[in-house]
XYZ file of C-alpha atoms in Angstrom:
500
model
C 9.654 5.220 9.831
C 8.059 1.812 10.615
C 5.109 0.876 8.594
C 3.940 -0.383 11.521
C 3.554 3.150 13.543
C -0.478 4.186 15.069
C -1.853 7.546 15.186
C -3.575 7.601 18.690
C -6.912 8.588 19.145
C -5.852 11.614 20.924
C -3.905 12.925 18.336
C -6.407 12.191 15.711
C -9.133 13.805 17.353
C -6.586 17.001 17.924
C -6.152 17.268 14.333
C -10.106 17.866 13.616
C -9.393 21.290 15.295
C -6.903 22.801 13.203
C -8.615 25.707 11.659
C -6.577 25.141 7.955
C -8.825 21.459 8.037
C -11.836 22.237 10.479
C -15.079 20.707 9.071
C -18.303 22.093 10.093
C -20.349 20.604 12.723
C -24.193 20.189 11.991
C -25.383 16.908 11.096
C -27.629 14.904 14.135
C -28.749 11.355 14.345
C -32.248 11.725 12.255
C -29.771 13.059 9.265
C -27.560 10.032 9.659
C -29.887 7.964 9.913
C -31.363 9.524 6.735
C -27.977 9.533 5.379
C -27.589 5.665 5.868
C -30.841 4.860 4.655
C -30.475 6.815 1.179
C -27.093 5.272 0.375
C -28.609 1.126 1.222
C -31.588 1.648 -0.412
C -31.075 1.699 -4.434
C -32.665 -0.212 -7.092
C -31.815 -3.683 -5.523
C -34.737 -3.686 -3.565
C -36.859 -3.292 -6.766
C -34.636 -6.424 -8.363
C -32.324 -8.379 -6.776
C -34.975 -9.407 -4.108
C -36.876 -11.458 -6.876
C -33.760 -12.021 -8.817
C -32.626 -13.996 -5.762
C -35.595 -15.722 -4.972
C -36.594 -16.864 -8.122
C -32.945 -18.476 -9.045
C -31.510 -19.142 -5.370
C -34.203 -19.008 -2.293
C -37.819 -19.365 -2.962
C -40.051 -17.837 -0.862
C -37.286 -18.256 2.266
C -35.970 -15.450 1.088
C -37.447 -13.398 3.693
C -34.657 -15.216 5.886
C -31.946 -14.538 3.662
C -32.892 -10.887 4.568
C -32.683 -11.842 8.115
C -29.503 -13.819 8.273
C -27.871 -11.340 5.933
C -29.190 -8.720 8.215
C -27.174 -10.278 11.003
C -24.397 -10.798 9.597
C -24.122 -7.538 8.615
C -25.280 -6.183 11.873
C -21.994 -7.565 13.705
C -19.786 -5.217 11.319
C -22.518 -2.433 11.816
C -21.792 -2.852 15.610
C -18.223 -2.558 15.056
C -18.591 0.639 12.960
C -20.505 2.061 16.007
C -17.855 1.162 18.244
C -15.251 2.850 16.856
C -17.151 6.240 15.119
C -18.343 6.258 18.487
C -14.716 6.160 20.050
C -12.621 8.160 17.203
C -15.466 10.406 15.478
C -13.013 11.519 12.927
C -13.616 11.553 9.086
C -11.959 8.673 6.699
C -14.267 6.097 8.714
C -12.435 2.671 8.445
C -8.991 4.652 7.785
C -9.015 5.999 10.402
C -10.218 3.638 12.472
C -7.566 1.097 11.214
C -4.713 4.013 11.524
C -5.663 3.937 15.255
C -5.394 0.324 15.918
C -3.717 -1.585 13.249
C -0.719 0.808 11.607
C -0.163 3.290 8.985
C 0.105 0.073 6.457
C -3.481 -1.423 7.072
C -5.190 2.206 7.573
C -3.343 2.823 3.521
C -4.805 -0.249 2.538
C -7.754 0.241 3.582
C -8.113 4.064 2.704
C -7.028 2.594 -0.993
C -9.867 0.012 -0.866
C -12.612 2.554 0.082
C -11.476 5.041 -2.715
C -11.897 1.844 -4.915
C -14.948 1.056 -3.670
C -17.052 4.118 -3.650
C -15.309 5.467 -6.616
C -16.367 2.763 -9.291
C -19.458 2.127 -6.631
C -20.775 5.880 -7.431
C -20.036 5.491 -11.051
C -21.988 2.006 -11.429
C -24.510 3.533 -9.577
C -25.009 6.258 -12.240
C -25.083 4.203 -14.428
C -28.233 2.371 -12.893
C -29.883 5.738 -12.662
C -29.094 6.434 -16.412
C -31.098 3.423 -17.337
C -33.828 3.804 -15.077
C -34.337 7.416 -16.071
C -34.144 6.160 -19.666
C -37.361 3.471 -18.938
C -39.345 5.942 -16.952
C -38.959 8.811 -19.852
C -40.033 6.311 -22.439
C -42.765 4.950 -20.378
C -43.741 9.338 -20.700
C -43.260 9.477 -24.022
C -39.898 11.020 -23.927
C -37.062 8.489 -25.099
C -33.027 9.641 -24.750
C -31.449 9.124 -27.882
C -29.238 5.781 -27.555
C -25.612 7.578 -28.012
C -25.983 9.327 -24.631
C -28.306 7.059 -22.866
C -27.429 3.853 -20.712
C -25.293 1.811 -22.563
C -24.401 4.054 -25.382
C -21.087 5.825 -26.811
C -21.218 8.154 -23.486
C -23.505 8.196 -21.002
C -24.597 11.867 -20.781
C -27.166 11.331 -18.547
C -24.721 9.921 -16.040
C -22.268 12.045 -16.620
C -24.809 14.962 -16.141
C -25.964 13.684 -12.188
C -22.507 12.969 -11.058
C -21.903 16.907 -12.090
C -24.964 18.289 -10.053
C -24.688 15.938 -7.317
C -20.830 16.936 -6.636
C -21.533 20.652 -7.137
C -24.051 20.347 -4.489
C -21.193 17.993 -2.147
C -19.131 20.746 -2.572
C -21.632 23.594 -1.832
C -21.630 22.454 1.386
C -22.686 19.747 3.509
C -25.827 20.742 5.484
C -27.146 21.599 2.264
C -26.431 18.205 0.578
C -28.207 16.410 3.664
C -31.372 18.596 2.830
C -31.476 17.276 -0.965
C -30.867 13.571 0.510
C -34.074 13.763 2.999
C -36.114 15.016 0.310
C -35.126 12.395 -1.960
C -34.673 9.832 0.740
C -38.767 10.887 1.379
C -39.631 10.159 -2.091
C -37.848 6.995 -2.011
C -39.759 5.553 1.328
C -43.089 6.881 -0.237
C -42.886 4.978 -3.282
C -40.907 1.677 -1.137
C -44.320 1.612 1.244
C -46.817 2.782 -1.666
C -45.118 -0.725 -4.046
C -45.708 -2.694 -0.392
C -49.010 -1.672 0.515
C -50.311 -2.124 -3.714
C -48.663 -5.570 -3.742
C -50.708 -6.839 -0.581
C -53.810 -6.782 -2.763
C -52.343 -9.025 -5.174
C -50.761 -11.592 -2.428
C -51.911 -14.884 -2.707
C -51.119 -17.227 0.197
C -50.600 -20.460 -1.854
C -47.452 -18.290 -3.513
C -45.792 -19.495 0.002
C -45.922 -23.249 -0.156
C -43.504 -24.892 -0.118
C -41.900 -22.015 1.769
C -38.499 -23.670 1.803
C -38.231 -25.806 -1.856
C -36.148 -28.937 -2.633
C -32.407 -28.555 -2.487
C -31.335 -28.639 -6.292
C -28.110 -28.175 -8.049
C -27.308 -24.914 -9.263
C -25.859 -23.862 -12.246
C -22.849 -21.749 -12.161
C -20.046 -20.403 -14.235
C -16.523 -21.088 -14.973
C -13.126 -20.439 -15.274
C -11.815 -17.286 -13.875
C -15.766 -15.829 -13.392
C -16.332 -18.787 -10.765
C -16.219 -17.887 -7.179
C -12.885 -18.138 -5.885
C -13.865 -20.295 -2.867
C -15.310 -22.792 -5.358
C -12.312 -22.794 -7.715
C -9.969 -23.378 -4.415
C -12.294 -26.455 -3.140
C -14.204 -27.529 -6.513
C -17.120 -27.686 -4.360
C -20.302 -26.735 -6.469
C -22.998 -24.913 -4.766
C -26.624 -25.469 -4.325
C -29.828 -23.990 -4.663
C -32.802 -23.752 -2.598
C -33.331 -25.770 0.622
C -31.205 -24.690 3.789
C -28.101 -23.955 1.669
C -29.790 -21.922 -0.531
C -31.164 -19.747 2.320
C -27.478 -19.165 3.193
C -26.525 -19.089 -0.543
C -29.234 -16.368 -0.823
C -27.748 -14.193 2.444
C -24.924 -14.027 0.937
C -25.882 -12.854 -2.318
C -28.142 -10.247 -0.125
C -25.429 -9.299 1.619
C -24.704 -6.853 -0.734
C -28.159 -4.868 -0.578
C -27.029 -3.952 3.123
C -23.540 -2.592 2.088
C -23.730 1.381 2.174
C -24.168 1.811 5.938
C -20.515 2.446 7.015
C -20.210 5.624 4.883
C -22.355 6.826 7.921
C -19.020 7.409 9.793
C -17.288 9.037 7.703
C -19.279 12.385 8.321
C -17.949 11.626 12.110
C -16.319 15.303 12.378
C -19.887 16.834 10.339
C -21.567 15.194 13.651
C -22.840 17.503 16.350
C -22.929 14.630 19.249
C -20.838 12.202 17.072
C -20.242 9.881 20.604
C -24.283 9.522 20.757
C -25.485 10.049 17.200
C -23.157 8.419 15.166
C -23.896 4.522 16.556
C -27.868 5.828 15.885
C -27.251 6.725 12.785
C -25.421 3.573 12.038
C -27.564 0.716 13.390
C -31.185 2.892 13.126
C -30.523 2.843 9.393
C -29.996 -1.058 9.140
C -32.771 -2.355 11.061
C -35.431 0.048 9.079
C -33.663 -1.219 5.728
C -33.539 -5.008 6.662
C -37.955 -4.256 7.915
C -38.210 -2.816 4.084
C -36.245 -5.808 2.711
C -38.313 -8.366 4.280
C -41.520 -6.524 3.280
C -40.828 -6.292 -0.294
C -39.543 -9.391 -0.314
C -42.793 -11.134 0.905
C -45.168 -8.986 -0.824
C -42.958 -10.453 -4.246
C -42.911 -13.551 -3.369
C -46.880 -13.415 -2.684
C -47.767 -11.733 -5.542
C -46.313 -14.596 -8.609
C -44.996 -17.642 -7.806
C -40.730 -18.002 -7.199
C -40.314 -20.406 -10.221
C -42.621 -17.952 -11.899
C -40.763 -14.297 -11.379
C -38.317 -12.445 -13.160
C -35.059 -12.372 -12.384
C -34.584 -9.211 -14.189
C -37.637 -6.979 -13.102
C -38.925 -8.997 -10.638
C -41.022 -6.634 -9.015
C -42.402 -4.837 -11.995
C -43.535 -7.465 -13.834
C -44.673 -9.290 -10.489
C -47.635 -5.726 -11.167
C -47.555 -6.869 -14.578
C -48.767 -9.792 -13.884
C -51.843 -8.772 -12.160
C -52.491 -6.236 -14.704
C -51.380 -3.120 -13.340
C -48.603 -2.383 -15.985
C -48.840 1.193 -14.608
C -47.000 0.537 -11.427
C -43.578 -0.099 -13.953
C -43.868 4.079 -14.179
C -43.637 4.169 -10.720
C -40.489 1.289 -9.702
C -38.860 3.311 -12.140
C -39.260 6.664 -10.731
C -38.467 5.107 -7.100
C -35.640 3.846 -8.582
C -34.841 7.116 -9.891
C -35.029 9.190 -6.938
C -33.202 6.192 -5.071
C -30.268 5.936 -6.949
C -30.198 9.526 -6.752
C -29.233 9.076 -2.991
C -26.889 6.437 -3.403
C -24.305 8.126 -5.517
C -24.758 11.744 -3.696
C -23.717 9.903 -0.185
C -20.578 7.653 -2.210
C -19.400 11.056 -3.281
C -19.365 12.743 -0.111
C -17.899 9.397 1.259
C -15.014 9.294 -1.035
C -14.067 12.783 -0.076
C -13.952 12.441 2.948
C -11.822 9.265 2.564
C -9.197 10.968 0.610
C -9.383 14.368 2.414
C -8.420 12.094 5.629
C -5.624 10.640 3.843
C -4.643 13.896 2.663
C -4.746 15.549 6.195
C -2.290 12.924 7.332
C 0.122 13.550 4.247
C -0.411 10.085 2.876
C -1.410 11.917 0.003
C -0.547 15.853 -0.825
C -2.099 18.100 1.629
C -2.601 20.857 -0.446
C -5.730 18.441 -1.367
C -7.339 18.158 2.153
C -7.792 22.305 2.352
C -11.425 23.580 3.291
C -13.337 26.463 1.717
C -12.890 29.320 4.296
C -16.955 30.035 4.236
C -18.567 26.916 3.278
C -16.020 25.014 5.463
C -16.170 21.770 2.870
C -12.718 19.960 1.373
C -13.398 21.557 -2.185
C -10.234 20.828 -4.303
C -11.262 17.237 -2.995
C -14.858 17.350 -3.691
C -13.838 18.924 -7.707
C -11.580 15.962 -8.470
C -13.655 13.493 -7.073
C -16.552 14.433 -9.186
C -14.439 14.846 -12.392
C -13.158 11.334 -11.990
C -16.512 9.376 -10.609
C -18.509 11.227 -13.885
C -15.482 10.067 -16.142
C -15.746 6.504 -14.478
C -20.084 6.767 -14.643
C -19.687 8.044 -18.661
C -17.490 6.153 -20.328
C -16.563 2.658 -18.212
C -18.430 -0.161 -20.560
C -21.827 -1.176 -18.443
C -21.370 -4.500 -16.381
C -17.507 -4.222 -15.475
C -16.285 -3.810 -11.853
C -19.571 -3.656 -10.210
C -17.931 -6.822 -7.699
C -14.918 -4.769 -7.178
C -17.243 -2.545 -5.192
C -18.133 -5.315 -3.174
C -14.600 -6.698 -2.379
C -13.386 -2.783 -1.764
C -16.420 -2.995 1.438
C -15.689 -6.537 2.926
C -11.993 -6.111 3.035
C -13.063 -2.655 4.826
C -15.498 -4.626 7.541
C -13.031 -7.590 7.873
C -10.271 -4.980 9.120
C -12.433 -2.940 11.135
C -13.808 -5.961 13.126
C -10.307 -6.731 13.674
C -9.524 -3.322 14.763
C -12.198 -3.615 17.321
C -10.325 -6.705 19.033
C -7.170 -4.857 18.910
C -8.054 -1.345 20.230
C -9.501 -2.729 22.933
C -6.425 -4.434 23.877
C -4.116 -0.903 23.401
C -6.284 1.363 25.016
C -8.894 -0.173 27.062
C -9.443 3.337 28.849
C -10.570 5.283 26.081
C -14.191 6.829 26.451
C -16.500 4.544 23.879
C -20.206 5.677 23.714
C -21.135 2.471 22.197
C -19.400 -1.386 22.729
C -19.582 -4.405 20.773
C -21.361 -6.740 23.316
C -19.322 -10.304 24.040
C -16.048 -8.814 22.509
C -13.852 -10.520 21.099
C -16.718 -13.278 19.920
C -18.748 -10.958 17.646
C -15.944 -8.762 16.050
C -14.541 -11.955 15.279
C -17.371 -13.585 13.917
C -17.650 -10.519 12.236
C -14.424 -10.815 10.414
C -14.731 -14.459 9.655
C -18.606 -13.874 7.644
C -17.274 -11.239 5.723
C -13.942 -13.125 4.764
C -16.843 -15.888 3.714
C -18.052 -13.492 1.613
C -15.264 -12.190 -0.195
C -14.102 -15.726 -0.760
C -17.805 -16.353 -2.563
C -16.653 -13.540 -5.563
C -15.472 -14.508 -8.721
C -11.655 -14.856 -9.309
C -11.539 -12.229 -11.598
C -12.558 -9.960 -8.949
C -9.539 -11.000 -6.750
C -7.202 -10.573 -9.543
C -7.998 -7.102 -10.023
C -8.321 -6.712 -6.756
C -4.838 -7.694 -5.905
C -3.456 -4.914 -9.063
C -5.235 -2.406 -7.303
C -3.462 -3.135 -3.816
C 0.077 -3.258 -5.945
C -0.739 0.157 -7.341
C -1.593 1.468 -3.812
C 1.797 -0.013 -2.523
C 3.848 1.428 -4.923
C 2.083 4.682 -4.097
C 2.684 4.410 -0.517
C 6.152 3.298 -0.593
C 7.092 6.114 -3.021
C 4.779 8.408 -1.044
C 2.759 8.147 1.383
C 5.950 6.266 3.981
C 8.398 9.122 4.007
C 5.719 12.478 3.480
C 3.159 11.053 6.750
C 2.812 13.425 9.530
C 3.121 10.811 11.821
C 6.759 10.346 10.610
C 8.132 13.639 11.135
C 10.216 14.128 14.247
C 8.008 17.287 15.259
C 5.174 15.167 15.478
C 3.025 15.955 18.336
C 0.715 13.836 20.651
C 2.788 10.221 19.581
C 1.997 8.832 23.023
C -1.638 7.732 24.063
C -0.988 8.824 27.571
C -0.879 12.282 27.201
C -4.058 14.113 27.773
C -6.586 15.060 25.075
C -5.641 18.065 23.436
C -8.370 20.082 21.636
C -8.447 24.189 19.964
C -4.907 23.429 18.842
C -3.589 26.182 16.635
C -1.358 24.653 13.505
């Protein structure tokens, strides 16, 4: 009964072919890399690119992108490493179940629900009000009750409904809705790129890297946590603030690891998955850097704004038009972000489930459309609950913390599996391990010290709720704690087709 106690690969990969749980297979690199790509990709890149530059970076912003990209690259590798090695659903569960213990994988598993639970709710939210600027902009206001920020957010509400009836439909079908939208989104991304280069004016560059200055920050218990710790008070602009800037960036990269957790969906998950993961960074982190210097071209940093950087930036040079269409990128954008957090949370939980950390009644697949749908139902009723009726502005950091806790025990899991089982079959390997994975870990523990206190503290009730659940639960119902058990030791040989 040890909390302590790994599920090997072997047996892990054994339980994907149980017919009660059997997902279907038929998702290849292009739609992961789609997949990856529709989820990073939101509304940030239409704000918090100017947002950032304006109040933090100047026109070094472009190396924010960069570093950030980097930085988030060495956890991207790790990802690879390990979908690549255990190409099971429940992504960083899993992955920590194999190398860490049933403790961390809970943990983690808890911290992912978190995090693309009130992640695909925020989200929604976002969409709301976009679709609410691009219908006035057309003449067609929603009334303020049901709108973005009113008594419920209908409109919210309404696209977590669609988008989880379509998760639960089935899979293959959900990937077709994401390309199309995921199409849309690029269009409009290169279309905003390609307008703004008519409007760049090379003197917007100088000075490229601006004076270090003080920068104003907040307070109390919304200060950053590693600035309440060492009273140090940040900076802006100069070198810092092109570090101060990555790691506000950061967070327009974080999305990518929901790739793996359509491992068992993947019909060469060994090859594709690592494709999937890494393909979808480096053609975000291009459109980053584009965006951001067509911005930064167009107005002036000290001039932009923070809020609707981008917009305006068109505003600016007269073409007030070009609002219409940010908005309607933004629309079909967001669109893509909460569809792929949905199907990500499922396939969290239906993990869990499968392994009895949770009830397994939960984890059964529909017999024809071979998708967890008892998951996919609750899922959507709480995330459209969460979308309608949370007050705008509250947990959006949680998401945040929920990821980097995620990467920070993954990287770590990297160091460790290859210790255990050094003779298990990776298609992809984090080059000079242990150095990266454990740079890895180190950034992103960086980064979670750099949110606000309040985050932590309700980060650290949510990880007392999920012990008490475990420790009532999840310890004395998991599979891998009954004495019929099978495949307990690595050494036996893969077993696959097994029956029950």
């Amino acid at each position: 009964m040890s909390v302590m106690r790994t599920k090997s690969v072997e047996r892990s990969i054994a339980d994907t072919e149980e017919p009660e749980f059997r997902l279907k297979k038929s998702l290849s690199a292009f739609d992961l890399t789609v997949f990856g790509v529709g989820v990073v990709i939101g509304a940030g890149i239409f704000t918090l690119t100017g947002r950032v530059a304006h109040e933090v970076a100047g026109p070094a912003i472009v190396v924010s992108f960069v570093v950030a990209a980097i930085a988030c690259g060495l956890a991207a590798m790790c990802y690879a490493e390990f979908a690549s090695t255990v190409p099971v659903s429940g992504s960083a569960y899993t992955f920590s179940y194999a190398s860490l213990g049933e403790l961390f994988a809970w943990i983690i598993g808890w911290d992912l629900i978190l995090e693309m639970f009130l992640g695909a709710g925020v989200v929604a939210q976002g969409w709301s009000a976009y679709l609410g600027v691009l219908l006035e902009q057309l003449g067609l206001p929603i009334p303020a009750a049901i709108g973005y920020g009113g008594t419920v957010d209908l409109m919210a509400i309404l696209l977590v409904l669609v988008l989880g009836a379509l998760m639960t439909y089935g899979i293959r079908e959900s990937m077709r809705v994401n390309m199309v939208l995921v199409g849309l989104k690029l269009f409009i991304v290169l279309f905003v790129i390609v307008a703004g280069l008519l409007f760049v004016n090379p003197a917007n560059y100088t000075p490229f890297v601006p004076d270090a200055a003080p920068r104003q920050t907040a307070t109390g218990l919304t200060q950053p946590l590693l600035q309440f710790i060492s009273g140090i008070e940040p900076m802006a602009f100069g070198l810092g603030g092109i570090f101060a800037g990555a790691a506000l960036v950061f967070f327009a990269y974080i999305g990518f690891d929901v790739v793996a957790t359509t491992a068992e969906e993947t019909k060469r998950p060994q090859r594709d998955l690592p494709i999937g993961i890494i393909a979808s960074l480096v053609i975000c982190t291009v459109l980053y850097c584009a965006v951001a210097l067509v911005v930064t071209g167009m107005v002036s940093y000290a001039d932009l704004d923070p809020a609707a950087a981008l917009a305006n930036a068109f505003a600016h040079h007269g073409q007030a038009w070009m609002a219409t269409v940010i908005s309607a990128g933004a629309v079909a954008g967001l669109t893509t972000v909460v569809l792929t957090l949905l199907i990500g949370a499922t396939r969290i939980i239906f993990a869990m489930s499968r392994d009895a950390l949770l009830p397994r009644s939960l984890a059964k697949v529909h017999p024809t459309r071979r998708t967890p749908w008892v998951i996919s139902i609750i899922v959507t009723i709480v995330v459209a609950l969460v979308a309608g009726l949370t007050p705008v502005g509250v947990l959006e950091e949680m998401v945040n913390i929920g990821t980097l806790s995620a990467f920070v025990l993954v990287s770590v899991g990297v160091i460790v599996l290859r210790r255990t089982r050094p003779d298990l079959k990776r298609g992809f390997r984090v080059p000079w391990s242990p150095l990266l994975p454990a740079l890895s870990a180190a950034i992103c523990t960086y980064l979670m010290l750099n949110l606000t206190v309040e985050t932590w503290l309700r980060f650290l009730i949510w990880l007392a709720l999920g012990f008490v659940i475990y420790f009532a639960y999840g310890r004395s119902h998991s599979r891998l704690g009954k004495d019929d058990a099978p495949y307990l030791n690595p050494a036996e040989p893969k077993i696959v087709g097994r029956e029950g």
